[in-house]
Amino acid sequence: MSIHGLAVVANNFHLFLIGTLITLEITALSVGMGMILGLLIALMKMSRVKFISIIGVAYIDFFRGTPLLVQLMLFHFGILPLFFDTGPFVSAVITCGLNSAGYIAEIVRAGIQAVDKGQMEAARSLGMTHTQAMKFVVLPQAYKIVIPPLINEFIMLLKDTSLVSVISVAELTFRGKLLYSTTYEPVWVWGTVCLLYYVVTKSISMLGDWAERRLATE
Amino acid sequence: MIEVRGVHKSFGKLEVLKGIDCHIAPREVVCVIGPSGSGKSTLLRCINGLEQVNKGQIFIEGVEVTSSKVDINAVRQKVGMVFQLFNLFPHKTTLENITLAPIKIKGIPREEAETIAIELLRKVGLPDKDHVYPAQLSGGQKQRVAIARALAMQPRIMLFDEPTSSLDPEMVGEVLAVMKDLAHEGMTMVVVTHEMGFAREVGHRVLFMDEGIIEEDAPPAQLFDHPQQARTRQFLSKVL
């Protein structure tokens, strides 16, 4: 702890901010991908067609059952280069998106199953197809139930994006490592990194609280 | 109108329906009574395909609903159902609850669906409750909205699954009154109920079910005053 450390942080603060921005970008894109894919995987897992449901189960097993750090290296160095030439950023988004889809699928499935069975029955008894009943009756009620666990997942994912520094994406943690290795100011550098992560995750959780309150008034 | 032939239904090892045969004519009001677990609700749920039968056939207006080829959604549009726990859509207002199916399934324009819905709300005695959510309604009001919701599809048959069983006693009457009106208009109705007064007064026929079979099938005056079966007499002596 020294005045020198404060100067290091102040002089490089724009680099921290750029890193935070990249962290946010990766998180936002992964979450978007994870939500769409996660809903699809959840519906697949609940399918009455055995084959489709097995794919859903296997997907979730793989992405929840293996470390994200290992998945990042497998996809970035191994699998993705077989198909196209990706930079680290794209690899990071794809892998984090695939990974969060596994978790989001389970959140969505729990949400759908938490909606009273009578809702589906009432909708079906009016003559709706299964898809119509899901779309108009069950899913709109599941949204509310899944918001708190979904916010939790966003926060986890945001923190987990720090792992993408191993494939050299210049996000917040990567910038911290870089700066630390040239300045040797661990408390100032890593303290600032912590603070920036905290500010971002706190903002997400406040946004979640707000969304929950808004939906609760209905 | 409804024809049930040799229907068997099991849940796992438990056989709930053990060979049901019955016929329900157009404009007939049939009340189904019997102890809990006798299969009354299951029979009702088989009629609109919410449960699949293991054996036997059910026909509605000549269409076999137990066939694997039937368009069950088309059948259900003609068969309204009212549930014990109402099952209103909590995220929608009463008006939206009633108009959802006509708009989405039948493609009726919104304004027209809403006009019909408001008319139906008036019919069930809730003309000023169109923009409230189900949570703001009493049990009796919820059930009347549920009846209006089913009627909005203009069904030919209405199935009632213990519609007053989860209501506070003082709210039972308002729901039964709506059902009575419906019966007088000539709606074909199958009512699973514990309301013996309603069965006697409004029912054209009463089926007494016990342990998965129809023990007795007779007009209410006969079934209540001169039951033929010992089991019926035993049940009635406990509930009347």
PDB file of C-alpha atoms in Angstrom, chain A residues 14-206:
ATOM      1  CA  HIS A  14      -9.230   3.914 -18.319  1.00  0.00           C
ATOM      2  CA  LEU A  15      -7.754   0.443 -18.884  1.00  0.00           C
ATOM      3  CA  PHE A  16      -9.770  -0.914 -15.958  1.00  0.00           C
ATOM      4  CA  LEU A  17     -12.885   0.656 -17.433  1.00  0.00           C
ATOM      5  CA  ILE A  18     -12.262  -0.815 -20.868  1.00  0.00           C
ATOM      6  CA  GLY A  19     -11.739  -4.191 -19.196  1.00  0.00           C
ATOM      7  CA  THR A  20     -15.029  -3.805 -17.322  1.00  0.00           C
ATOM      8  CA  LEU A  21     -16.763  -2.937 -20.549  1.00  0.00           C
ATOM      9  CA  ILE A  22     -15.429  -6.077 -22.238  1.00  0.00           C
ATOM     10  CA  THR A  23     -16.499  -8.148 -19.226  1.00  0.00           C
ATOM     11  CA  LEU A  24     -19.987  -6.672 -19.577  1.00  0.00           C
ATOM     12  CA  GLU A  25     -20.042  -7.354 -23.302  1.00  0.00           C
ATOM     13  CA  ILE A  26     -19.100 -11.003 -22.873  1.00  0.00           C
ATOM     14  CA  THR A  27     -21.658 -11.399 -20.098  1.00  0.00           C
ATOM     15  CA  ALA A  28     -24.491  -9.711 -21.997  1.00  0.00           C
ATOM     16  CA  LEU A  29     -23.899 -11.668 -25.207  1.00  0.00           C
ATOM     17  CA  SER A  30     -23.510 -14.964 -23.314  1.00  0.00           C
ATOM     18  CA  VAL A  31     -26.641 -14.344 -21.273  1.00  0.00           C
ATOM     19  CA  GLY A  32     -28.628 -13.554 -24.426  1.00  0.00           C
ATOM     20  CA  MET A  33     -27.407 -16.739 -26.063  1.00  0.00           C
ATOM     21  CA  GLY A  34     -27.856 -18.694 -22.837  1.00  0.00           C
ATOM     22  CA  MET A  35     -31.458 -17.584 -22.399  1.00  0.00           C
ATOM     23  CA  ILE A  36     -32.600 -18.547 -25.889  1.00  0.00           C
ATOM     24  CA  LEU A  37     -30.674 -21.807 -25.915  1.00  0.00           C
ATOM     25  CA  GLY A  38     -31.557 -22.509 -22.280  1.00  0.00           C
ATOM     26  CA  LEU A  39     -35.301 -22.247 -22.958  1.00  0.00           C
ATOM     27  CA  LEU A  40     -34.890 -24.587 -25.904  1.00  0.00           C
ATOM     28  CA  ILE A  41     -32.866 -27.112 -23.869  1.00  0.00           C
ATOM     29  CA  ALA A  42     -35.414 -26.948 -21.027  1.00  0.00           C
ATOM     30  CA  LEU A  43     -38.273 -27.712 -23.433  1.00  0.00           C
ATOM     31  CA  MET A  44     -36.219 -30.516 -24.950  1.00  0.00           C
ATOM     32  CA  LYS A  45     -35.530 -32.062 -21.565  1.00  0.00           C
ATOM     33  CA  MET A  46     -39.265 -31.970 -20.766  1.00  0.00           C
ATOM     34  CA  SER A  47     -40.225 -33.433 -24.144  1.00  0.00           C
ATOM     35  CA  ARG A  48     -42.204 -36.631 -24.170  1.00  0.00           C
ATOM     36  CA  VAL A  49     -40.131 -37.817 -27.139  1.00  0.00           C
ATOM     37  CA  LYS A  50     -37.421 -39.880 -25.461  1.00  0.00           C
ATOM     38  CA  PHE A  51     -34.715 -39.094 -28.004  1.00  0.00           C
ATOM     39  CA  ILE A  52     -35.165 -35.323 -27.710  1.00  0.00           C
ATOM     40  CA  SER A  53     -35.291 -35.430 -23.940  1.00  0.00           C
ATOM     41  CA  ILE A  54     -32.046 -37.431 -23.813  1.00  0.00           C
ATOM     42  CA  ILE A  55     -30.282 -34.732 -25.843  1.00  0.00           C
ATOM     43  CA  GLY A  56     -31.509 -32.117 -23.369  1.00  0.00           C
ATOM     44  CA  VAL A  57     -30.355 -34.148 -20.384  1.00  0.00           C
ATOM     45  CA  ALA A  58     -26.941 -34.865 -21.942  1.00  0.00           C
ATOM     46  CA  TYR A  59     -26.416 -31.200 -22.774  1.00  0.00           C
ATOM     47  CA  ILE A  60     -27.114 -30.101 -19.214  1.00  0.00           C
ATOM     48  CA  ASP A  61     -24.975 -32.918 -17.782  1.00  0.00           C
ATOM     49  CA  PHE A  62     -21.987 -31.915 -19.870  1.00  0.00           C
ATOM     50  CA  PHE A  63     -22.055 -28.170 -19.291  1.00  0.00           C
ATOM     51  CA  ARG A  64     -22.916 -28.365 -15.597  1.00  0.00           C
ATOM     52  CA  GLY A  65     -20.711 -31.339 -14.905  1.00  0.00           C
ATOM     53  CA  THR A  66     -17.396 -30.037 -16.267  1.00  0.00           C
ATOM     54  CA  PRO A  67     -15.448 -26.895 -15.304  1.00  0.00           C
ATOM     55  CA  LEU A  68     -15.944 -23.765 -17.387  1.00  0.00           C
ATOM     56  CA  LEU A  69     -12.183 -23.227 -17.407  1.00  0.00           C
ATOM     57  CA  VAL A  70     -11.704 -26.600 -19.091  1.00  0.00           C
ATOM     58  CA  GLN A  71     -14.604 -25.966 -21.484  1.00  0.00           C
ATOM     59  CA  LEU A  72     -13.001 -22.663 -22.516  1.00  0.00           C
ATOM     60  CA  MET A  73      -9.734 -24.352 -23.423  1.00  0.00           C
ATOM     61  CA  LEU A  74     -11.474 -27.271 -25.124  1.00  0.00           C
ATOM     62  CA  PHE A  75     -13.632 -25.011 -27.273  1.00  0.00           C
ATOM     63  CA  HIS A  76     -11.108 -22.279 -27.984  1.00  0.00           C
ATOM     64  CA  PHE A  77      -8.143 -24.483 -28.806  1.00  0.00           C
ATOM     65  CA  GLY A  78      -9.898 -27.689 -29.814  1.00  0.00           C
ATOM     66  CA  ILE A  79     -13.430 -27.624 -31.133  1.00  0.00           C
ATOM     67  CA  LEU A  80     -14.171 -24.164 -32.525  1.00  0.00           C
ATOM     68  CA  PRO A  81     -11.054 -24.009 -34.767  1.00  0.00           C
ATOM     69  CA  LEU A  82     -12.371 -27.112 -36.556  1.00  0.00           C
ATOM     70  CA  PHE A  83     -15.304 -25.072 -37.848  1.00  0.00           C
ATOM     71  CA  PHE A  84     -14.154 -21.500 -38.191  1.00  0.00           C
ATOM     72  CA  ASP A  85     -11.403 -19.126 -37.312  1.00  0.00           C
ATOM     73  CA  THR A  86     -12.442 -17.432 -34.094  1.00  0.00           C
ATOM     74  CA  GLY A  87     -10.681 -14.881 -32.001  1.00  0.00           C
ATOM     75  CA  PRO A  88     -10.583 -15.321 -28.231  1.00  0.00           C
ATOM     76  CA  PHE A  89     -13.523 -12.952 -27.739  1.00  0.00           C
ATOM     77  CA  VAL A  90     -15.871 -14.982 -29.928  1.00  0.00           C
ATOM     78  CA  SER A  91     -14.677 -18.227 -28.331  1.00  0.00           C
ATOM     79  CA  ALA A  92     -15.330 -16.732 -24.907  1.00  0.00           C
ATOM     80  CA  VAL A  93     -18.862 -15.636 -25.788  1.00  0.00           C
ATOM     81  CA  ILE A  94     -19.766 -18.961 -27.395  1.00  0.00           C
ATOM     82  CA  THR A  95     -18.367 -21.054 -24.555  1.00  0.00           C
ATOM     83  CA  CYS A  96     -19.848 -18.913 -21.790  1.00  0.00           C
ATOM     84  CA  GLY A  97     -23.180 -18.861 -23.662  1.00  0.00           C
ATOM     85  CA  LEU A  98     -23.233 -22.632 -24.067  1.00  0.00           C
ATOM     86  CA  ASN A  99     -22.272 -23.049 -20.424  1.00  0.00           C
ATOM     87  CA  SER A 100     -24.903 -20.687 -19.027  1.00  0.00           C
ATOM     88  CA  ALA A 101     -27.558 -22.297 -21.255  1.00  0.00           C
ATOM     89  CA  GLY A 102     -27.072 -25.480 -19.219  1.00  0.00           C
ATOM     90  CA  TYR A 103     -27.780 -23.670 -15.950  1.00  0.00           C
ATOM     91  CA  ILE A 104     -30.559 -21.506 -17.378  1.00  0.00           C
ATOM     92  CA  ALA A 105     -32.261 -24.616 -18.789  1.00  0.00           C
ATOM     93  CA  GLU A 106     -32.588 -26.030 -15.286  1.00  0.00           C
ATOM     94  CA  ILE A 107     -33.840 -22.699 -13.933  1.00  0.00           C
ATOM     95  CA  VAL A 108     -36.465 -22.482 -16.688  1.00  0.00           C
ATOM     96  CA  ARG A 109     -37.535 -26.095 -16.220  1.00  0.00           C
ATOM     97  CA  ALA A 110     -37.988 -25.564 -12.487  1.00  0.00           C
ATOM     98  CA  GLY A 111     -39.965 -22.394 -13.252  1.00  0.00           C
ATOM     99  CA  ILE A 112     -42.277 -24.133 -15.689  1.00  0.00           C
ATOM    100  CA  GLN A 113     -42.843 -27.028 -13.320  1.00  0.00           C
ATOM    101  CA  ALA A 114     -43.586 -24.635 -10.475  1.00  0.00           C
ATOM    102  CA  VAL A 115     -46.631 -23.326 -12.384  1.00  0.00           C
ATOM    103  CA  ASP A 116     -49.676 -25.172 -11.080  1.00  0.00           C
ATOM    104  CA  LYS A 117     -50.618 -28.194 -13.189  1.00  0.00           C
ATOM    105  CA  GLY A 118     -54.200 -26.932 -13.256  1.00  0.00           C
ATOM    106  CA  GLN A 119     -53.122 -24.024 -15.457  1.00  0.00           C
ATOM    107  CA  MET A 120     -52.065 -26.320 -18.276  1.00  0.00           C
ATOM    108  CA  GLU A 121     -55.217 -28.395 -17.796  1.00  0.00           C
ATOM    109  CA  ALA A 122     -57.492 -25.365 -17.878  1.00  0.00           C
ATOM    110  CA  ALA A 123     -55.820 -24.092 -21.039  1.00  0.00           C
ATOM    111  CA  ARG A 124     -56.002 -27.504 -22.695  1.00  0.00           C
ATOM    112  CA  SER A 125     -59.629 -27.956 -21.662  1.00  0.00           C
ATOM    113  CA  LEU A 126     -60.468 -24.770 -23.585  1.00  0.00           C
ATOM    114  CA  GLY A 127     -59.056 -26.405 -26.700  1.00  0.00           C
ATOM    115  CA  MET A 128     -55.560 -24.928 -26.792  1.00  0.00           C
ATOM    116  CA  THR A 129     -52.736 -27.035 -28.150  1.00  0.00           C
ATOM    117  CA  HIS A 130     -49.832 -27.834 -25.841  1.00  0.00           C
ATOM    118  CA  THR A 131     -47.760 -25.130 -27.538  1.00  0.00           C
ATOM    119  CA  GLN A 132     -50.492 -22.484 -27.233  1.00  0.00           C
ATOM    120  CA  ALA A 133     -51.012 -23.348 -23.563  1.00  0.00           C
ATOM    121  CA  MET A 134     -47.277 -23.045 -22.913  1.00  0.00           C
ATOM    122  CA  LYS A 135     -47.001 -19.773 -24.769  1.00  0.00           C
ATOM    123  CA  PHE A 136     -50.067 -17.953 -23.461  1.00  0.00           C
ATOM    124  CA  VAL A 137     -50.587 -19.470 -20.030  1.00  0.00           C
ATOM    125  CA  VAL A 138     -47.634 -21.351 -18.535  1.00  0.00           C
ATOM    126  CA  LEU A 139     -44.539 -19.441 -19.703  1.00  0.00           C
ATOM    127  CA  PRO A 140     -45.859 -15.960 -18.801  1.00  0.00           C
ATOM    128  CA  GLN A 141     -46.310 -17.220 -15.240  1.00  0.00           C
ATOM    129  CA  ALA A 142     -42.938 -18.976 -15.223  1.00  0.00           C
ATOM    130  CA  TYR A 143     -41.134 -15.702 -16.087  1.00  0.00           C
ATOM    131  CA  LYS A 144     -41.916 -14.258 -12.686  1.00  0.00           C
ATOM    132  CA  ILE A 145     -40.785 -17.374 -10.860  1.00  0.00           C
ATOM    133  CA  VAL A 146     -37.452 -17.560 -12.681  1.00  0.00           C
ATOM    134  CA  ILE A 147     -36.357 -13.940 -12.241  1.00  0.00           C
ATOM    135  CA  PRO A 148     -34.571 -14.332  -8.873  1.00  0.00           C
ATOM    136  CA  PRO A 149     -32.606 -17.476  -9.833  1.00  0.00           C
ATOM    137  CA  LEU A 150     -31.916 -15.995 -13.257  1.00  0.00           C
ATOM    138  CA  ILE A 151     -30.409 -12.846 -11.728  1.00  0.00           C
ATOM    139  CA  ASN A 152     -28.302 -15.106  -9.563  1.00  0.00           C
ATOM    140  CA  GLU A 153     -27.097 -16.922 -12.679  1.00  0.00           C
ATOM    141  CA  PHE A 154     -26.226 -13.614 -14.402  1.00  0.00           C
ATOM    142  CA  ILE A 155     -24.104 -12.594 -11.455  1.00  0.00           C
ATOM    143  CA  MET A 156     -22.358 -15.966 -11.339  1.00  0.00           C
ATOM    144  CA  LEU A 157     -21.703 -15.786 -15.061  1.00  0.00           C
ATOM    145  CA  LEU A 158     -20.327 -12.279 -14.852  1.00  0.00           C
ATOM    146  CA  LYS A 159     -17.834 -13.382 -12.234  1.00  0.00           C
ATOM    147  CA  ASP A 160     -17.016 -16.548 -14.168  1.00  0.00           C
ATOM    148  CA  THR A 161     -16.064 -14.501 -17.225  1.00  0.00           C
ATOM    149  CA  SER A 162     -12.872 -13.758 -15.296  1.00  0.00           C
ATOM    150  CA  LEU A 163     -11.831 -17.257 -16.412  1.00  0.00           C
ATOM    151  CA  VAL A 164     -11.701 -16.180 -20.061  1.00  0.00           C
ATOM    152  CA  SER A 165      -8.490 -14.360 -19.246  1.00  0.00           C
ATOM    153  CA  VAL A 166      -6.767 -17.741 -19.764  1.00  0.00           C
ATOM    154  CA  ILE A 167      -7.552 -17.549 -23.471  1.00  0.00           C
ATOM    155  CA  SER A 168      -6.269 -13.979 -23.535  1.00  0.00           C
ATOM    156  CA  VAL A 169      -9.455 -12.003 -23.746  1.00  0.00           C
ATOM    157  CA  ALA A 170      -8.559  -8.556 -22.459  1.00  0.00           C
ATOM    158  CA  GLU A 171     -11.367  -8.270 -19.939  1.00  0.00           C
ATOM    159  CA  LEU A 172     -11.167  -6.923 -16.407  1.00  0.00           C
ATOM    160  CA  THR A 173      -9.229  -9.754 -14.760  1.00  0.00           C
ATOM    161  CA  PHE A 174      -6.806  -9.965 -17.688  1.00  0.00           C
ATOM    162  CA  ARG A 175      -6.091  -6.244 -17.397  1.00  0.00           C
ATOM    163  CA  GLY A 176      -5.564  -6.662 -13.675  1.00  0.00           C
ATOM    164  CA  LYS A 177      -3.044  -9.457 -14.240  1.00  0.00           C
ATOM    165  CA  LEU A 178      -1.202  -7.375 -16.791  1.00  0.00           C
ATOM    166  CA  LEU A 179      -0.989  -4.325 -14.606  1.00  0.00           C
ATOM    167  CA  TYR A 180      -0.065  -6.319 -11.524  1.00  0.00           C
ATOM    168  CA  SER A 181       2.797  -8.053 -13.297  1.00  0.00           C
ATOM    169  CA  THR A 182       4.346  -4.736 -14.288  1.00  0.00           C
ATOM    170  CA  THR A 183       3.694  -2.744 -11.120  1.00  0.00           C
ATOM    171  CA  TYR A 184       3.616  -5.240  -8.217  1.00  0.00           C
ATOM    172  CA  GLU A 185       0.847  -3.365  -6.447  1.00  0.00           C
ATOM    173  CA  PRO A 186      -1.421  -6.292  -5.535  1.00  0.00           C
ATOM    174  CA  VAL A 187      -3.696  -4.495  -3.084  1.00  0.00           C
ATOM    175  CA  TRP A 188      -4.345  -1.497  -5.285  1.00  0.00           C
ATOM    176  CA  VAL A 189      -4.679  -3.412  -8.545  1.00  0.00           C
ATOM    177  CA  TRP A 190      -6.724  -6.389  -7.350  1.00  0.00           C
ATOM    178  CA  GLY A 191      -8.661  -4.175  -4.945  1.00  0.00           C
ATOM    179  CA  THR A 192      -9.762  -2.011  -7.854  1.00  0.00           C
ATOM    180  CA  VAL A 193     -10.684  -5.077  -9.904  1.00  0.00           C
ATOM    181  CA  CYS A 194     -12.804  -6.364  -6.998  1.00  0.00           C
ATOM    182  CA  LEU A 195     -14.529  -3.029  -6.589  1.00  0.00           C
ATOM    183  CA  LEU A 196     -15.421  -2.821 -10.269  1.00  0.00           C
ATOM    184  CA  TYR A 197     -16.851  -6.377 -10.262  1.00  0.00           C
ATOM    185  CA  TYR A 198     -18.802  -5.488  -7.153  1.00  0.00           C
ATOM    186  CA  VAL A 199     -20.259  -2.325  -8.658  1.00  0.00           C
ATOM    187  CA  VAL A 200     -21.419  -4.227 -11.714  1.00  0.00           C
ATOM    188  CA  THR A 201     -22.906  -7.230  -9.865  1.00  0.00           C
ATOM    189  CA  LYS A 202     -24.623  -4.948  -7.345  1.00  0.00           C
ATOM    190  CA  SER A 203     -26.178  -3.026 -10.234  1.00  0.00           C
ATOM    191  CA  ILE A 204     -27.472  -6.268 -11.761  1.00  0.00           C
ATOM    192  CA  SER A 205     -28.994  -7.404  -8.484  1.00  0.00           C
ATOM    193  CA  MET A 206     -30.677  -4.020  -8.000  1.00  0.00           C
TER     194      MET A 206
END
